[in-house]
PDB file of C-alpha atoms in Angstrom:
ATOM      1  CA  GLU A  10     -35.811 -20.615  -3.202  1.00  0.00           C
ATOM      2  CA  ILE A  11     -36.311 -22.282   0.161  1.00  0.00           C
ATOM      3  CA  VAL A  12     -39.663 -24.041   0.278  1.00  0.00           C
ATOM      4  CA  MET A  13     -41.484 -24.143   3.610  1.00  0.00           C
ATOM      5  CA  THR A  14     -43.983 -26.943   4.205  1.00  0.00           C
ATOM      6  CA  GLN A  15     -46.439 -26.814   7.090  1.00  0.00           C
ATOM      7  CA  SER A  16     -48.458 -29.680   8.492  1.00  0.00           C
ATOM      8  CA  PRO A  17     -51.195 -30.374   9.038  1.00  0.00           C
ATOM      9  CA  ALA A  18     -53.185 -27.998   6.863  1.00  0.00           C
ATOM     10  CA  THR A  19     -55.995 -28.022   9.432  1.00  0.00           C
ATOM     11  CA  LEU A  20     -55.803 -28.972  13.093  1.00  0.00           C
ATOM     12  CA  SER A  21     -58.991 -29.564  15.081  1.00  0.00           C
ATOM     13  CA  VAL A  22     -58.434 -29.090  18.799  1.00  0.00           C
ATOM     14  CA  SER A  23     -60.665 -28.668  21.824  1.00  0.00           C
ATOM     15  CA  PRO A  24     -60.189 -25.628  24.085  1.00  0.00           C
ATOM     16  CA  GLY A  25     -57.680 -26.393  26.813  1.00  0.00           C
ATOM     17  CA  GLU A  26     -55.869 -29.017  24.761  1.00  0.00           C
ATOM     18  CA  ARG A  27     -52.368 -28.826  23.355  1.00  0.00           C
ATOM     19  CA  ALA A  28     -51.760 -28.007  19.700  1.00  0.00           C
ATOM     20  CA  THR A  29     -48.586 -28.936  17.865  1.00  0.00           C
ATOM     21  CA  LEU A  30     -47.864 -27.399  14.457  1.00  0.00           C
ATOM     22  CA  SER A  31     -44.992 -28.463  12.240  1.00  0.00           C
ATOM     23  CA  CYS A  32     -42.917 -26.625   9.684  1.00  0.00           C
ATOM     24  CA  ARG A  33     -40.216 -28.087   7.472  1.00  0.00           C
ATOM     25  CA  ALA A  34     -37.676 -26.223   5.335  1.00  0.00           C
ATOM     26  CA  SER A  35     -36.324 -27.628   2.060  1.00  0.00           C
ATOM     27  CA  GLN A  36     -32.808 -26.737   3.235  1.00  0.00           C
ATOM     28  CA  SER A  37     -31.286 -25.590   6.485  1.00  0.00           C
ATOM     29  CA  VAL A  38     -32.356 -22.161   7.727  1.00  0.00           C
ATOM     30  CA  SER A  39     -30.449 -22.448  11.023  1.00  0.00           C
ATOM     31  CA  THR A  40     -32.759 -20.805  13.581  1.00  0.00           C
ATOM     32  CA  ASN A  41     -33.894 -18.042  11.234  1.00  0.00           C
ATOM     33  CA  LEU A  42     -37.511 -19.074  11.566  1.00  0.00           C
ATOM     34  CA  ALA A  43     -40.535 -17.043  12.632  1.00  0.00           C
ATOM     35  CA  TRP A  44     -44.152 -17.929  13.386  1.00  0.00           C
ATOM     36  CA  TYR A  45     -47.115 -15.637  12.776  1.00  0.00           C
ATOM     37  CA  GLN A  46     -50.761 -15.783  13.753  1.00  0.00           C
ATOM     38  CA  GLN A  47     -53.501 -14.348  11.580  1.00  0.00           C
ATOM     39  CA  LYS A  48     -57.206 -13.998  12.281  1.00  0.00           C
ATOM     40  CA  PRO A  49     -59.779 -13.102   9.589  1.00  0.00           C
ATOM     41  CA  GLY A  50     -59.635  -9.457   8.647  1.00  0.00           C
ATOM     42  CA  GLN A  51     -56.688  -8.772  10.917  1.00  0.00           C
ATOM     43  CA  ALA A  52     -53.008  -8.129  10.410  1.00  0.00           C
ATOM     44  CA  PRO A  53     -50.625 -11.044  10.890  1.00  0.00           C
ATOM     45  CA  ARG A  54     -49.027 -10.964  14.344  1.00  0.00           C
ATOM     46  CA  LEU A  55     -45.487 -12.060  15.107  1.00  0.00           C
ATOM     47  CA  LEU A  56     -45.454 -14.815  17.722  1.00  0.00           C
ATOM     48  CA  ILE A  57     -41.976 -16.340  17.625  1.00  0.00           C
ATOM     49  CA  TYR A  58     -38.643 -15.397  16.045  1.00  0.00           C
ATOM     50  CA  GLY A  59     -35.263 -17.074  16.186  1.00  0.00           C
ATOM     51  CA  ALA A  60     -37.207 -20.357  16.195  1.00  0.00           C
ATOM     52  CA  SER A  61     -37.889 -20.140  19.931  1.00  0.00           C
ATOM     53  CA  THR A  62     -37.993 -16.532  21.180  1.00  0.00           C
ATOM     54  CA  ARG A  63     -41.429 -15.187  21.992  1.00  0.00           C
ATOM     55  CA  ALA A  64     -42.188 -11.740  20.623  1.00  0.00           C
ATOM     56  CA  THR A  65     -43.179  -8.937  22.957  1.00  0.00           C
ATOM     57  CA  GLY A  66     -46.489  -9.554  24.662  1.00  0.00           C
ATOM     58  CA  ILE A  67     -46.935 -13.131  23.472  1.00  0.00           C
ATOM     59  CA  PRO A  68     -48.272 -15.438  26.196  1.00  0.00           C
ATOM     60  CA  ALA A  69     -46.053 -18.191  27.570  1.00  0.00           C
ATOM     61  CA  ARG A  70     -48.428 -20.882  26.287  1.00  0.00           C
ATOM     62  CA  PHE A  71     -46.860 -20.316  22.858  1.00  0.00           C
ATOM     63  CA  SER A  72     -43.490 -21.975  22.402  1.00  0.00           C
ATOM     64  CA  GLY A  73     -41.281 -22.689  19.427  1.00  0.00           C
ATOM     65  CA  SER A  74     -38.525 -25.213  18.917  1.00  0.00           C
ATOM     66  CA  GLY A  75     -36.276 -26.666  16.261  1.00  0.00           C
ATOM     67  CA  SER A  76     -33.336 -25.763  14.083  1.00  0.00           C
ATOM     68  CA  GLY A  77     -32.032 -26.577  10.644  1.00  0.00           C
ATOM     69  CA  THR A  78     -35.005 -27.930   8.711  1.00  0.00           C
ATOM     70  CA  GLU A  79     -37.545 -29.061  11.323  1.00  0.00           C
ATOM     71  CA  PHE A  80     -39.539 -26.688  13.514  1.00  0.00           C
ATOM     72  CA  THR A  81     -42.498 -26.887  15.846  1.00  0.00           C
ATOM     73  CA  LEU A  82     -44.926 -24.376  17.309  1.00  0.00           C
ATOM     74  CA  THR A  83     -46.708 -25.609  20.413  1.00  0.00           C
ATOM     75  CA  ILE A  84     -49.697 -23.989  22.053  1.00  0.00           C
ATOM     76  CA  SER A  85     -49.849 -25.624  25.454  1.00  0.00           C
ATOM     77  CA  SER A  86     -53.508 -25.005  26.345  1.00  0.00           C
ATOM     78  CA  LEU A  87     -55.648 -23.551  23.609  1.00  0.00           C
ATOM     79  CA  GLN A  88     -57.703 -20.511  24.466  1.00  0.00           C
ATOM     80  CA  SER A  89     -60.665 -19.309  22.408  1.00  0.00           C
ATOM     81  CA  GLU A  90     -58.601 -16.455  20.985  1.00  0.00           C
ATOM     82  CA  ASP A  91     -55.980 -18.882  19.642  1.00  0.00           C
ATOM     83  CA  PHE A  92     -58.189 -20.361  16.941  1.00  0.00           C
ATOM     84  CA  ALA A  93     -56.621 -18.823  13.849  1.00  0.00           C
ATOM     85  CA  LEU A  94     -54.286 -19.373  10.922  1.00  0.00           C
ATOM     86  CA  TYR A  95     -50.592 -19.874  11.667  1.00  0.00           C
ATOM     87  CA  TYR A  96     -47.702 -19.357   9.267  1.00  0.00           C
ATOM     88  CA  CYS A  97     -44.049 -20.184   9.538  1.00  0.00           C
ATOM     89  CA  GLN A  98     -41.479 -18.064   7.688  1.00  0.00           C
ATOM     90  CA  GLN A  99     -37.804 -18.555   7.028  1.00  0.00           C
ATOM     91  CA  TYR A 100     -35.614 -15.466   6.921  1.00  0.00           C
ATOM     92  CA  ASN A 101     -32.272 -17.126   6.340  1.00  0.00           C
ATOM     93  CA  ASP A 102     -32.345 -16.482   2.593  1.00  0.00           C
ATOM     94  CA  TRP A 103     -34.736 -13.624   1.842  1.00  0.00           C
ATOM     95  CA  TRP A 104     -38.197 -14.720   2.996  1.00  0.00           C
ATOM     96  CA  THR A 105     -40.560 -17.553   2.237  1.00  0.00           C
ATOM     97  CA  PHE A 106     -43.653 -18.685   4.075  1.00  0.00           C
ATOM     98  CA  GLY A 107     -45.394 -21.950   4.626  1.00  0.00           C
ATOM     99  CA  GLN A 108     -48.918 -22.414   3.336  1.00  0.00           C
ATOM    100  CA  GLY A 109     -50.351 -22.119   6.829  1.00  0.00           C
ATOM    101  CA  THR A 110     -52.061 -24.304   9.395  1.00  0.00           C
ATOM    102  CA  LYS A 111     -55.607 -23.486  10.397  1.00  0.00           C
ATOM    103  CA  VAL A 112     -56.322 -24.257  14.036  1.00  0.00           C
ATOM    104  CA  GLU A 113     -60.044 -24.786  14.431  1.00  0.00           C
ATOM    105  CA  ILE A 114     -62.355 -25.690  17.278  1.00  0.00           C
ATOM    106  CA  LYS A 115     -63.064 -29.393  17.569  1.00  0.00           C
TER     107      LYS A 115
ATOM    108  CA  GLU B  12     -46.947   2.138  19.415  1.00  0.00           C
ATOM    109  CA  VAL B  13     -45.957   0.919  15.973  1.00  0.00           C
ATOM    110  CA  GLN B  14     -48.743   1.155  13.408  1.00  0.00           C
ATOM    111  CA  LEU B  15     -48.931   0.526   9.695  1.00  0.00           C
ATOM    112  CA  LEU B  16     -51.988   1.425   7.649  1.00  0.00           C
ATOM    113  CA  GLU B  17     -52.405   0.447   4.019  1.00  0.00           C
ATOM    114  CA  SER B  18     -54.793   2.125   1.630  1.00  0.00           C
ATOM    115  CA  GLY B  19     -55.405   2.480  -2.085  1.00  0.00           C
ATOM    116  CA  GLY B  20     -56.683  -0.951  -2.999  1.00  0.00           C
ATOM    117  CA  GLY B  21     -59.587  -1.464  -5.359  1.00  0.00           C
ATOM    118  CA  VAL B  22     -60.730  -3.000  -8.609  1.00  0.00           C
ATOM    119  CA  VAL B  23     -58.676  -2.335 -11.737  1.00  0.00           C
ATOM    120  CA  GLN B  24     -58.718  -3.744 -15.265  1.00  0.00           C
ATOM    121  CA  PRO B  25     -55.874  -5.871 -16.589  1.00  0.00           C
ATOM    122  CA  GLY B  26     -53.091  -3.617 -17.811  1.00  0.00           C
ATOM    123  CA  GLY B  27     -54.143  -0.865 -15.453  1.00  0.00           C
ATOM    124  CA  SER B  28     -52.342   0.830 -12.587  1.00  0.00           C
ATOM    125  CA  LEU B  29     -52.895   1.372  -8.895  1.00  0.00           C
ATOM    126  CA  ARG B  30     -50.917   3.066  -6.133  1.00  0.00           C
ATOM    127  CA  LEU B  31     -50.976   1.658  -2.634  1.00  0.00           C
ATOM    128  CA  SER B  32     -49.954   3.633   0.426  1.00  0.00           C
ATOM    129  CA  CYS B  33     -48.463   2.453   3.707  1.00  0.00           C
ATOM    130  CA  ALA B  34     -48.647   5.076   6.443  1.00  0.00           C
ATOM    131  CA  ALA B  35     -46.254   4.264   9.272  1.00  0.00           C
ATOM    132  CA  SER B  36     -45.980   5.590  12.803  1.00  0.00           C
ATOM    133  CA  GLY B  37     -44.278   4.761  16.074  1.00  0.00           C
ATOM    134  CA  PHE B  38     -40.782   4.060  14.753  1.00  0.00           C
ATOM    135  CA  ASN B  39     -37.930   5.742  12.900  1.00  0.00           C
ATOM    136  CA  PHE B  40     -38.968   5.445   9.283  1.00  0.00           C
ATOM    137  CA  ARG B  41     -35.380   5.754   8.084  1.00  0.00           C
ATOM    138  CA  SER B  42     -33.940   3.004  10.269  1.00  0.00           C
ATOM    139  CA  TYR B  43     -35.964  -0.019   9.252  1.00  0.00           C
ATOM    140  CA  SER B  44     -36.825  -1.809   6.065  1.00  0.00           C
ATOM    141  CA  ILE B  45     -40.422  -2.184   4.990  1.00  0.00           C
ATOM    142  CA  ILE B  46     -41.605  -5.147   2.974  1.00  0.00           C
ATOM    143  CA  TRP B  47     -44.705  -5.506   0.830  1.00  0.00           C
ATOM    144  CA  VAL B  48     -46.241  -8.961   1.150  1.00  0.00           C
ATOM    145  CA  ARG B  49     -49.305 -10.287  -0.645  1.00  0.00           C
ATOM    146  CA  ARG B  50     -51.675 -13.157  -0.271  1.00  0.00           C
ATOM    147  CA  ALA B  51     -53.511 -14.229  -3.408  1.00  0.00           C
ATOM    148  CA  PRO B  52     -56.784 -16.177  -3.143  1.00  0.00           C
ATOM    149  CA  GLY B  53     -56.076 -19.773  -2.210  1.00  0.00           C
ATOM    150  CA  LYS B  54     -52.343 -19.145  -1.934  1.00  0.00           C
ATOM    151  CA  GLY B  55     -49.837 -18.437   0.801  1.00  0.00           C
ATOM    152  CA  LEU B  56     -47.959 -15.285   1.704  1.00  0.00           C
ATOM    153  CA  GLU B  57     -45.396 -14.015  -0.794  1.00  0.00           C
ATOM    154  CA  TRP B  58     -43.025 -11.099  -0.485  1.00  0.00           C
ATOM    155  CA  VAL B  59     -43.377  -8.700  -3.367  1.00  0.00           C
ATOM    156  CA  THR B  60     -40.795  -6.013  -2.826  1.00  0.00           C
ATOM    157  CA  GLY B  61     -38.648  -4.629  -0.034  1.00  0.00           C
ATOM    158  CA  PHE B  62     -37.395  -1.147   0.746  1.00  0.00           C
ATOM    159  CA  ARG B  63     -34.369  -0.361   2.863  1.00  0.00           C
ATOM    160  CA  GLY B  64     -35.046   2.649   5.050  1.00  0.00           C
ATOM    161  CA  SER B  65     -31.489   3.929   5.425  1.00  0.00           C
ATOM    162  CA  ASP B  66     -30.672   4.336   1.740  1.00  0.00           C
ATOM    163  CA  GLY B  67     -33.883   3.766  -0.211  1.00  0.00           C
ATOM    164  CA  THR B  68     -32.686   0.668  -2.054  1.00  0.00           C
ATOM    165  CA  THR B  69     -35.492  -1.488  -3.425  1.00  0.00           C
ATOM    166  CA  TYR B  70     -35.349  -5.261  -3.668  1.00  0.00           C
ATOM    167  CA  TYR B  71     -37.380  -7.801  -5.593  1.00  0.00           C
ATOM    168  CA  PRO B  72     -37.603 -11.605  -5.498  1.00  0.00           C
ATOM    169  CA  ASP B  73     -35.743 -13.523  -8.181  1.00  0.00           C
ATOM    170  CA  SER B  74     -38.785 -15.653  -8.949  1.00  0.00           C
ATOM    171  CA  ALA B  75     -40.033 -15.881 -12.502  1.00  0.00           C
ATOM    172  CA  ASP B  76     -43.269 -14.136 -11.666  1.00  0.00           C
ATOM    173  CA  SER B  77     -41.544 -11.305  -9.834  1.00  0.00           C
ATOM    174  CA  VAL B  78     -43.077  -7.901 -10.169  1.00  0.00           C
ATOM    175  CA  LYS B  79     -39.766  -6.283 -11.040  1.00  0.00           C
ATOM    176  CA  GLY B  80     -40.249  -3.869 -13.912  1.00  0.00           C
ATOM    177  CA  ARG B  81     -43.919  -3.372 -13.088  1.00  0.00           C
ATOM    178  CA  PHE B  82     -43.975  -2.372  -9.398  1.00  0.00           C
ATOM    179  CA  THR B  83     -41.930   0.437  -7.897  1.00  0.00           C
ATOM    180  CA  ILE B  84     -41.622   1.908  -4.414  1.00  0.00           C
ATOM    181  CA  SER B  85     -41.322   5.529  -3.427  1.00  0.00           C
ATOM    182  CA  ARG B  86     -41.276   7.244  -0.071  1.00  0.00           C
ATOM    183  CA  ASP B  87     -42.440  10.514   1.428  1.00  0.00           C
ATOM    184  CA  ILE B  88     -40.370  10.944   4.584  1.00  0.00           C
ATOM    185  CA  SER B  89     -42.331  14.031   5.657  1.00  0.00           C
ATOM    186  CA  ARG B  90     -45.488  11.932   5.743  1.00  0.00           C
ATOM    187  CA  ASN B  91     -43.837   8.696   6.993  1.00  0.00           C
ATOM    188  CA  THR B  92     -45.515   7.009   4.058  1.00  0.00           C
ATOM    189  CA  LEU B  93     -44.348   4.401   1.581  1.00  0.00           C
ATOM    190  CA  TYR B  94     -46.009   4.016  -1.796  1.00  0.00           C
ATOM    191  CA  LEU B  95     -46.258   0.964  -4.033  1.00  0.00           C
ATOM    192  CA  GLN B  96     -46.895   1.930  -7.641  1.00  0.00           C
ATOM    193  CA  MET B  97     -48.291  -1.057  -9.519  1.00  0.00           C
ATOM    194  CA  ASN B  98     -48.376  -0.883 -13.311  1.00  0.00           C
ATOM    195  CA  SER B  99     -49.337  -3.356 -16.049  1.00  0.00           C
ATOM    196  CA  LEU B 100     -51.466  -5.236 -13.569  1.00  0.00           C
ATOM    197  CA  ARG B 101     -52.424  -8.825 -14.294  1.00  0.00           C
ATOM    198  CA  ALA B 102     -55.164 -11.087 -12.982  1.00  0.00           C
ATOM    199  CA  GLU B 103     -52.540 -12.982 -10.983  1.00  0.00           C
ATOM    200  CA  ASP B 104     -51.725  -9.800  -9.047  1.00  0.00           C
ATOM    201  CA  THR B 105     -55.131 -10.059  -7.372  1.00  0.00           C
ATOM    202  CA  ALA B 106     -54.383 -10.334  -3.670  1.00  0.00           C
ATOM    203  CA  ILE B 107     -54.481  -8.683  -0.284  1.00  0.00           C
ATOM    204  CA  TYR B 108     -51.389  -6.507  -0.032  1.00  0.00           C
ATOM    205  CA  TYR B 109     -49.747  -5.964   3.349  1.00  0.00           C
ATOM    206  CA  CYS B 110     -46.913  -3.712   4.332  1.00  0.00           C
ATOM    207  CA  ALA B 111     -44.746  -5.014   7.134  1.00  0.00           C
ATOM    208  CA  LYS B 112     -42.032  -3.404   9.217  1.00  0.00           C
ATOM    209  CA  ALA B 113     -38.877  -5.468   9.363  1.00  0.00           C
ATOM    210  CA  SER B 114     -36.912  -6.039  12.557  1.00  0.00           C
ATOM    211  CA  GLY B 115     -33.907  -4.323  10.997  1.00  0.00           C
ATOM    212  CA  GLU B 116     -32.537  -3.488   7.600  1.00  0.00           C
ATOM    213  CA  ILE B 117     -32.363  -5.719   4.530  1.00  0.00           C
ATOM    214  CA  GLY B 118     -28.930  -7.326   4.436  1.00  0.00           C
ATOM    215  CA  ALA B 119     -29.256  -8.814   7.909  1.00  0.00           C
ATOM    216  CA  SER B 120     -31.417 -11.752   8.962  1.00  0.00           C
ATOM    217  CA  ILE B 121     -34.635  -9.888   9.557  1.00  0.00           C
ATOM    218  CA  TYR B 122     -38.211 -10.939  10.180  1.00  0.00           C
ATOM    219  CA  PHE B 123     -41.412  -8.893  10.147  1.00  0.00           C
ATOM    220  CA  ASP B 124     -42.348  -7.601  13.567  1.00  0.00           C
ATOM    221  CA  TYR B 125     -45.355  -5.446  12.675  1.00  0.00           C
ATOM    222  CA  TRP B 126     -47.885  -5.692   9.876  1.00  0.00           C
ATOM    223  CA  GLY B 127     -50.717  -3.599   8.551  1.00  0.00           C
ATOM    224  CA  GLN B 128     -54.196  -5.015   8.070  1.00  0.00           C
ATOM    225  CA  GLY B 129     -53.884  -5.118   4.311  1.00  0.00           C
ATOM    226  CA  THR B 130     -55.655  -3.665   1.314  1.00  0.00           C
ATOM    227  CA  LEU B 131     -57.405  -5.716  -1.361  1.00  0.00           C
ATOM    228  CA  VAL B 132     -56.399  -5.390  -4.996  1.00  0.00           C
ATOM    229  CA  THR B 133     -58.635  -7.036  -7.588  1.00  0.00           C
ATOM    230  CA  VAL B 134     -57.530  -7.146 -11.210  1.00  0.00           C
ATOM    231  CA  SER B 135     -60.495  -8.035 -13.364  1.00  0.00           C
ATOM    232  CA  SER B 136     -62.241  -6.953 -16.513  1.00  0.00           C
TER     233      SER B 136
END
């Protein structure tokens, strides 16, 4: 099983600042990597697939990069609605998720 | 608009059974796989079982704590609804259960493009 490790577990950021979330795979997943956002009581929402392609309707302030084993999700200027839990997921070999990064207001 | 709505969660005793439903709309139910994913308290997301829309094949993880043999999927095409029958439930099955539409069919490199809001299953005496 491919293990996905996200860091940090919690990220404290002020509105308007940049947030950088990391995700590492225990073996190469090529660019078969997705990012999801989840808010309390809501369904997870797909943000990024193919490591860097924004899903439909996702604002341009969200960007993804990386390939192989190292990936990054960047939120260029945090808005109030962006404070949430973020998961990475590999879909190269079935599916496994990271433990999540909580982005909270500083 | 794609929508997925889970229902059927609740409190059940260890060894008991529960049937979850996933009502889907806004896409061709027979052309996409649907995956059940759960999140246990204090843990991350874990896929539980997957169902291929085109031929009804069901898939399970190879992990030691897989639900294979206890959980089964069925489908009512007329209702665009998928069911997850959960038997011999254990305390460790306590979780929020989500159904998610995949971007294609199992067998390709697919991710989950739409999710339901989840239904809570609590296994406790």
